[in-house]
CSV table of C-alpha atoms and ligand atoms in Angstrom, one decimal:
chain,number,residue,atom,x,y,z
E,1,MET,CA,-160.2,-118.6,176.2
E,2,LEU,CA,-157.0,-120.6,176.7
E,3,GLY,CA,-154.1,-120.4,174.3
E,4,THR,CA,-152.8,-123.4,172.4
E,5,LEU,CA,-149.7,-125.2,173.6
E,6,TYR,CA,-147.4,-126.1,170.7
E,7,GLY,CA,-144.7,-128.7,171.3
E,8,ILE,CA,-142.1,-127.9,168.7
E,9,GLY,CA,-139.3,-130.3,167.6
E,10,VAL,CA,-136.3,-128.2,166.5
E,11,GLY,CA,-134.1,-131.1,165.3
E,12,PRO,CA,-130.8,-132.1,166.8
E,13,GLY,CA,-128.6,-129.0,166.1
E,14,ASP,CA,-128.4,-127.9,162.5
E,15,PRO,CA,-130.9,-125.1,162.0
E,16,GLU,CA,-131.5,-126.3,158.5
E,17,LEU,CA,-133.1,-129.4,159.9
E,18,LEU,CA,-136.0,-127.4,161.4
E,19,THR,CA,-139.2,-128.2,159.5
E,20,LEU,CA,-141.2,-125.6,157.5
E,21,LYS,CA,-144.1,-126.2,159.9
E,22,ALA,CA,-141.9,-125.4,163.0
E,23,VAL,CA,-140.8,-122.1,161.4
E,24,LYS,CA,-144.4,-121.2,160.5
E,25,VAL,CA,-145.7,-121.8,164.0
E,26,LEU,CA,-142.8,-120.0,165.6
E,27,LYS,CA,-143.7,-116.9,163.6
E,28,GLN,CA,-147.3,-117.1,164.9
E,29,VAL,CA,-147.0,-117.8,168.6
E,30,THR,CA,-147.0,-115.1,171.2
E,31,HIS,CA,-144.7,-116.7,173.8
E,32,VAL,CA,-141.8,-119.2,173.6
E,33,PHE,CA,-140.4,-121.5,176.3
E,34,ALA,CA,-137.2,-123.5,176.1
E,35,ALA,CA,-135.5,-125.9,178.5
E,36,ALA,CA,-132.2,-124.5,179.6
E,37,SER,CA,-129.2,-125.7,181.6
E,38,SER,CA,-129.6,-124.9,185.3
E,39,LYS,CA,-126.0,-123.8,185.3
E,40,ASN,CA,-125.9,-121.0,182.7
E,41,ASP,CA,-129.3,-120.4,181.1
E,42,TYR,CA,-128.0,-121.7,177.8
E,43,SER,CA,-130.6,-123.4,175.6
E,44,LEU,CA,-129.4,-125.1,172.4
E,45,ALA,CA,-133.0,-125.4,171.2
E,46,PHE,CA,-133.4,-121.6,171.4
E,47,GLU,CA,-130.1,-121.1,169.5
E,48,ILE,CA,-131.4,-123.4,166.8
E,49,VAL,CA,-134.5,-121.3,166.2
E,50,ARG,CA,-133.1,-117.9,167.0
E,51,GLU,CA,-132.8,-116.8,163.4
E,52,TYR,CA,-136.4,-117.7,162.7
E,53,LEU,CA,-138.1,-116.0,165.7
E,54,PRO,CA,-139.6,-112.6,165.3
E,55,GLU,CA,-137.5,-110.2,167.3
E,56,ASN,CA,-140.1,-109.2,169.9
E,57,THR,CA,-141.3,-112.7,170.8
E,58,PRO,CA,-140.9,-113.1,174.5
E,59,VAL,CA,-138.7,-116.2,175.3
E,60,ASP,CA,-138.4,-117.7,178.8
E,61,HIS,CA,-135.9,-120.4,179.8
E,62,LEU,CA,-137.1,-123.1,182.1
E,63,HIS,CA,-134.7,-125.0,184.2
E,64,PHE,CA,-135.0,-128.7,184.6
E,65,PRO,CA,-132.4,-130.3,186.9
E,66,MET,CA,-130.5,-133.3,185.4
E,67,THR,CA,-131.1,-135.7,188.2
E,68,PHE,CA,-132.9,-139.0,189.1
E,69,ASN,CA,-134.0,-137.4,192.4
E,70,SER,CA,-137.8,-137.6,191.9
E,71,GLU,CA,-138.6,-134.9,194.5
E,72,ARG,CA,-136.3,-132.3,192.9
E,73,LEU,CA,-137.6,-133.2,189.5
E,74,GLU,CA,-141.2,-133.0,190.6
E,75,ASN,CA,-140.7,-129.5,192.2
E,76,ALA,CA,-139.0,-128.2,189.0
E,77,TRP,CA,-141.7,-129.6,186.7
E,78,GLN,CA,-144.4,-128.1,188.9
E,79,ALA,CA,-142.8,-124.7,188.9
E,80,ASN,CA,-142.2,-124.7,185.2
E,81,CYS,CA,-145.7,-126.0,184.5
E,82,GLU,CA,-147.2,-123.0,186.5
E,83,GLN,CA,-145.2,-120.5,184.4
E,84,VAL,CA,-146.6,-122.0,181.1
E,85,VAL,CA,-150.1,-122.3,182.6
E,86,GLU,CA,-150.1,-118.6,183.5
E,87,ILE,CA,-149.4,-117.6,179.9
E,88,LEU,CA,-151.9,-120.1,178.4
E,89,ARG,CA,-154.6,-118.6,180.8
E,90,GLN,CA,-153.9,-115.2,179.2
E,91,GLY,CA,-155.1,-116.7,176.0
E,92,LYS,CA,-151.7,-116.6,174.4
E,93,ASN,CA,-150.4,-119.3,172.1
E,94,VAL,CA,-147.3,-120.8,173.5
E,95,ALA,CA,-144.4,-122.8,171.9
E,96,PHE,CA,-142.2,-125.1,173.9
E,97,LEU,CA,-139.0,-125.8,172.1
E,98,THR,CA,-137.6,-129.4,172.2
E,99,LEU,CA,-134.3,-130.7,170.8
E,100,GLY,CA,-135.0,-133.4,168.2
E,101,ASP,CA,-138.6,-134.5,168.5
E,102,PRO,CA,-141.0,-133.5,171.3
E,103,LEU,CA,-142.3,-137.0,172.0
E,104,THR,CA,-138.9,-138.8,172.0
E,105,PHE,CA,-137.0,-138.9,175.3
E,106,SER,CA,-138.1,-135.3,176.0
E,107,THR,CA,-138.8,-133.1,178.9
E,108,PHE,CA,-141.8,-131.8,177.0
E,109,ILE,CA,-143.6,-135.1,177.6
E,110,TYR,CA,-143.6,-134.5,181.4
E,111,LEU,CA,-144.5,-130.9,181.0
E,112,MET,CA,-147.4,-131.6,178.7
E,113,ARG,CA,-148.8,-134.2,181.2
E,114,LYS,CA,-148.6,-131.7,184.0
E,115,ILE,CA,-150.2,-128.9,182.0
E,116,ARG,CA,-153.0,-131.2,180.9
E,117,GLN,CA,-153.6,-132.1,184.6
E,118,ARG,CA,-153.9,-128.4,185.4
E,119,LEU,CA,-155.8,-127.4,182.3
E,120,PRO,CA,-157.7,-130.5,181.0
E,121,GLN,CA,-159.3,-128.5,178.2
E,122,VAL,CA,-156.1,-127.1,176.7
E,123,THR,CA,-155.3,-127.9,173.1
E,124,VAL,CA,-151.9,-129.4,172.5
E,125,THR,CA,-150.4,-129.4,169.0
E,126,ILE,CA,-147.2,-131.3,168.3
E,127,VAL,CA,-144.8,-130.3,165.5
E,128,PRO,CA,-142.6,-133.3,165.1
E,129,GLY,CA,-138.8,-132.9,164.7
E,130,ILE,CA,-136.0,-134.8,163.2
E,131,THR,CA,-134.6,-137.0,166.0
E,132,ALA,CA,-130.9,-137.1,167.0
E,133,PHE,CA,-130.6,-140.7,165.9
E,134,GLN,CA,-132.1,-140.0,162.5
E,135,ALA,CA,-129.6,-137.2,161.9
E,136,ALA,CA,-126.7,-139.3,163.3
E,137,ALA,CA,-127.6,-142.2,161.0
E,138,ALA,CA,-127.7,-139.8,158.1
E,139,THR,CA,-124.3,-138.3,159.0
E,140,ALA,CA,-122.7,-141.7,159.4
E,141,THR,CA,-124.7,-143.2,156.5
E,142,VAL,CA,-125.7,-146.1,158.7
E,143,PRO,CA,-129.2,-147.6,157.9
E,144,LEU,CA,-131.4,-147.8,161.0
E,145,ALA,CA,-133.8,-150.5,159.7
E,146,GLU,CA,-134.5,-152.3,156.4
E,147,GLY,CA,-136.7,-155.1,155.3
E,148,GLU,CA,-138.0,-157.0,158.3
E,149,GLU,CA,-135.4,-155.8,160.7
E,150,VAL,CA,-136.3,-154.8,164.3
E,151,PHE,CA,-134.9,-151.5,165.4
E,152,THR,CA,-134.9,-150.4,169.1
E,153,VAL,CA,-134.1,-147.1,170.7
E,154,VAL,CA,-133.1,-147.2,174.3
E,155,SER,CA,-131.6,-144.9,176.9
E,156,GLY,CA,-128.0,-145.4,178.0
E,157,ALA,CA,-128.4,-143.1,181.0
E,158,LYS,CA,-128.2,-146.1,183.4
E,159,GLY,CA,-125.1,-147.5,181.8
E,160,GLY,CA,-126.6,-149.5,178.9
E,161,ASP,CA,-127.9,-152.1,181.3
E,162,ARG,CA,-130.7,-153.0,178.9
E,163,LEU,CA,-128.5,-153.5,175.9
E,164,LYS,CA,-128.1,-157.3,176.4
E,165,GLU,CA,-131.9,-157.7,176.7
E,166,VAL,CA,-132.8,-155.6,173.6
E,167,ILE,CA,-130.0,-156.8,171.4
E,168,ALA,CA,-131.4,-160.4,171.8
E,169,THR,CA,-134.6,-159.3,169.9
E,170,SER,CA,-133.3,-156.4,167.8
E,171,ASP,CA,-131.2,-156.2,164.6
E,172,ASN,CA,-130.2,-152.6,165.2
E,173,VAL,CA,-130.1,-150.6,168.5
E,174,VAL,CA,-129.6,-146.9,169.2
E,175,LEU,CA,-128.3,-146.0,172.7
E,176,MET,CA,-129.2,-142.5,173.5
E,177,LYS,CA,-127.7,-140.5,176.5
E,178,THR,CA,-124.4,-142.3,176.4
E,179,TYR,CA,-122.4,-139.4,178.0
E,180,LYS,CA,-122.6,-140.1,181.7
E,181,GLN,CA,-122.0,-143.8,181.9
E,182,PHE,CA,-119.7,-144.1,178.9
E,183,PRO,CA,-117.2,-146.6,180.3
E,184,GLN,CA,-120.1,-148.9,181.5
E,185,ILE,CA,-121.7,-148.6,178.1
E,186,LEU,CA,-118.5,-149.7,176.3
E,187,ASP,CA,-118.3,-152.7,178.8
E,188,ARG,CA,-121.9,-153.7,177.9
E,189,VAL,CA,-121.1,-153.4,174.1
E,190,LYS,CA,-118.0,-155.7,174.7
E,191,GLU,CA,-120.1,-158.1,176.7
E,192,VAL,CA,-122.4,-158.7,173.7
E,193,GLY,CA,-119.4,-158.9,171.4
E,194,LEU,CA,-120.4,-156.0,169.1
E,195,GLN,CA,-117.4,-153.7,169.5
E,196,ASP,CA,-116.7,-153.8,165.8
E,197,SER,CA,-120.4,-153.1,165.0
E,198,CYS,CA,-121.0,-149.8,166.6
E,199,CYS,CA,-120.8,-146.2,165.5
E,200,PHE,CA,-120.6,-143.4,168.0
E,201,VAL,CA,-121.9,-139.9,167.0
E,202,SER,CA,-121.5,-136.8,169.1
E,203,ARG,CA,-122.7,-133.3,168.6
E,204,CYS,CA,-124.3,-134.2,165.3
E,205,GLY,CA,-124.6,-131.2,163.0
E,206,LEU,CA,-122.9,-128.9,165.6
E,207,GLN,CA,-119.4,-127.6,166.1
E,208,GLY,CA,-117.2,-130.4,167.4
E,209,GLU,CA,-119.1,-133.2,165.7
E,210,ILE,CA,-117.5,-136.6,166.1
E,211,VAL,CA,-118.4,-139.8,164.1
E,212,GLU,CA,-116.3,-142.7,165.4
E,213,ARG,CA,-116.5,-146.4,164.4
E,214,ASP,CA,-113.1,-147.4,165.9
E,215,PHE,CA,-113.8,-149.0,169.3
E,216,GLY,CA,-110.2,-148.6,170.4
E,217,LYS,CA,-110.6,-144.8,170.0
E,218,LEU,CA,-113.8,-144.9,172.0
E,219,LEU,CA,-112.0,-146.6,174.9
E,220,GLU,CA,-109.5,-143.8,174.9
E,221,MET,CA,-112.2,-141.1,175.0
E,222,GLU,CA,-112.9,-139.0,178.1
E,223,GLN,CA,-116.5,-138.6,179.1
E,224,PRO,CA,-118.2,-137.6,175.9
E,225,ASN,CA,-120.4,-134.6,175.3
E,226,TYR,CA,-124.0,-134.7,176.5
E,227,LEU,CA,-125.2,-134.8,172.9
E,228,SER,CA,-123.8,-138.3,172.1
E,229,LEU,CA,-125.3,-141.5,171.1
E,230,MET,CA,-124.4,-144.9,169.6
E,231,ILE,CA,-125.8,-147.0,166.8
E,232,ILE,CA,-125.2,-150.7,167.1
E,233,LYS,CA,-125.9,-153.1,164.3
E,234,LYS,CA,-126.0,-156.8,165.1
E,235,ARG,CA,-125.0,-157.9,161.6
E,236,GLY,CA,-122.1,-155.4,161.6
E,237,LEU,CA,-121.6,-152.0,160.2
E,238,GLU,CA,-120.3,-153.5,157.0
E,239,SER,CA,-123.9,-154.3,156.1
E,240,SER,CA,-124.5,-150.5,156.0
T,301,LIG,C1,-133.1,-135.8,176.4
T,301,LIG,S1,-132.6,-136.7,175.0
T,301,LIG,C2,-133.4,-135.7,173.7
T,301,LIG,C3,-133.7,-136.5,172.5
T,301,LIG,C4,-134.5,-135.7,171.4
T,301,LIG,N1,-135.8,-135.3,171.9
T,301,LIG,C5,-134.6,-136.4,170.1
T,301,LIG,O1,-135.7,-136.5,169.6
T,301,LIG,O2,-133.5,-136.7,169.5
T,301,LIG,C6,-130.9,-136.1,174.8
T,301,LIG,C7,-130.1,-137.1,174.1
T,301,LIG,O3,-130.3,-137.0,172.7
T,301,LIG,C8,-129.1,-137.3,172.0
T,301,LIG,N2,-128.8,-136.1,171.1
T,301,LIG,C9,-129.5,-135.0,171.0
T,301,LIG,N3,-128.9,-134.1,170.2
T,301,LIG,C10,-127.8,-134.8,169.7
T,301,LIG,C11,-126.8,-134.4,168.7
T,301,LIG,N4,-126.9,-133.2,168.1
T,301,LIG,N5,-125.9,-135.3,168.4
T,301,LIG,C12,-125.8,-136.5,169.1
T,301,LIG,N6,-126.8,-136.9,170.0
T,301,LIG,C13,-127.8,-136.0,170.3
T,301,LIG,C14,-128.1,-137.6,173.0
T,301,LIG,O4,-128.1,-139.0,173.2
T,301,LIG,C15,-128.6,-136.9,174.2
T,301,LIG,O5,-128.1,-137.4,175.4
């Protein structure tokens, strides 16, 4: 008998944004995995759930390199997949913790695919989580979509190069992963003339939270924290 794989969304940072269902499952599983920084083994997802986990639940941190190098990524995913597969084969129910929601820009998606290739008969259960952009919109009180509006979520990891294309057909856009290519992203926002219509949110719900609507201040910012995103509204933030 194989164990069940639970993909658990833990929300973007504030432990109070964990769902009741996530807490319930975490109290029942026999093993927990969390993605961790390759540098220091730190896992924010684990810190978020720490107070809800039974003390004796084994927790393993899996390292996923932050790189576009497909060979390095493939090797890391394969090794991590094998660790999880081994526990599932022992018949243990496993939870994989994901920041935000497990099926939104998440490492869990790749891991789930790999595990299903290795164990096609495995049961996967997803516990959705509050996404970073939902929490950021709430913190900034910026509506994400209303009426017939089109709302698009796109990665900024490659410098926001898709902003021009998506803003043509969307009323509101969220740019995730704005940390690495921040100056390029600000250039793209300027190019589409929406510098007075964007709201930057960093470390939402965590120590050091920033909510900034002043584009001039964004231009002065050093590289922002990894946990940063931007909400852009074509009709202006005033419509919020
Ligand atoms: C790999 S994606 C994870 C997204 C996550 N699965 C979700 O549903 O929100 C990482 C990106 O999510 C955003 N993010 C996650 N947590 C955040 C937070 N607390 N504050 C602001 N942005 C956050 C940032 O854009 C970050 O670069």
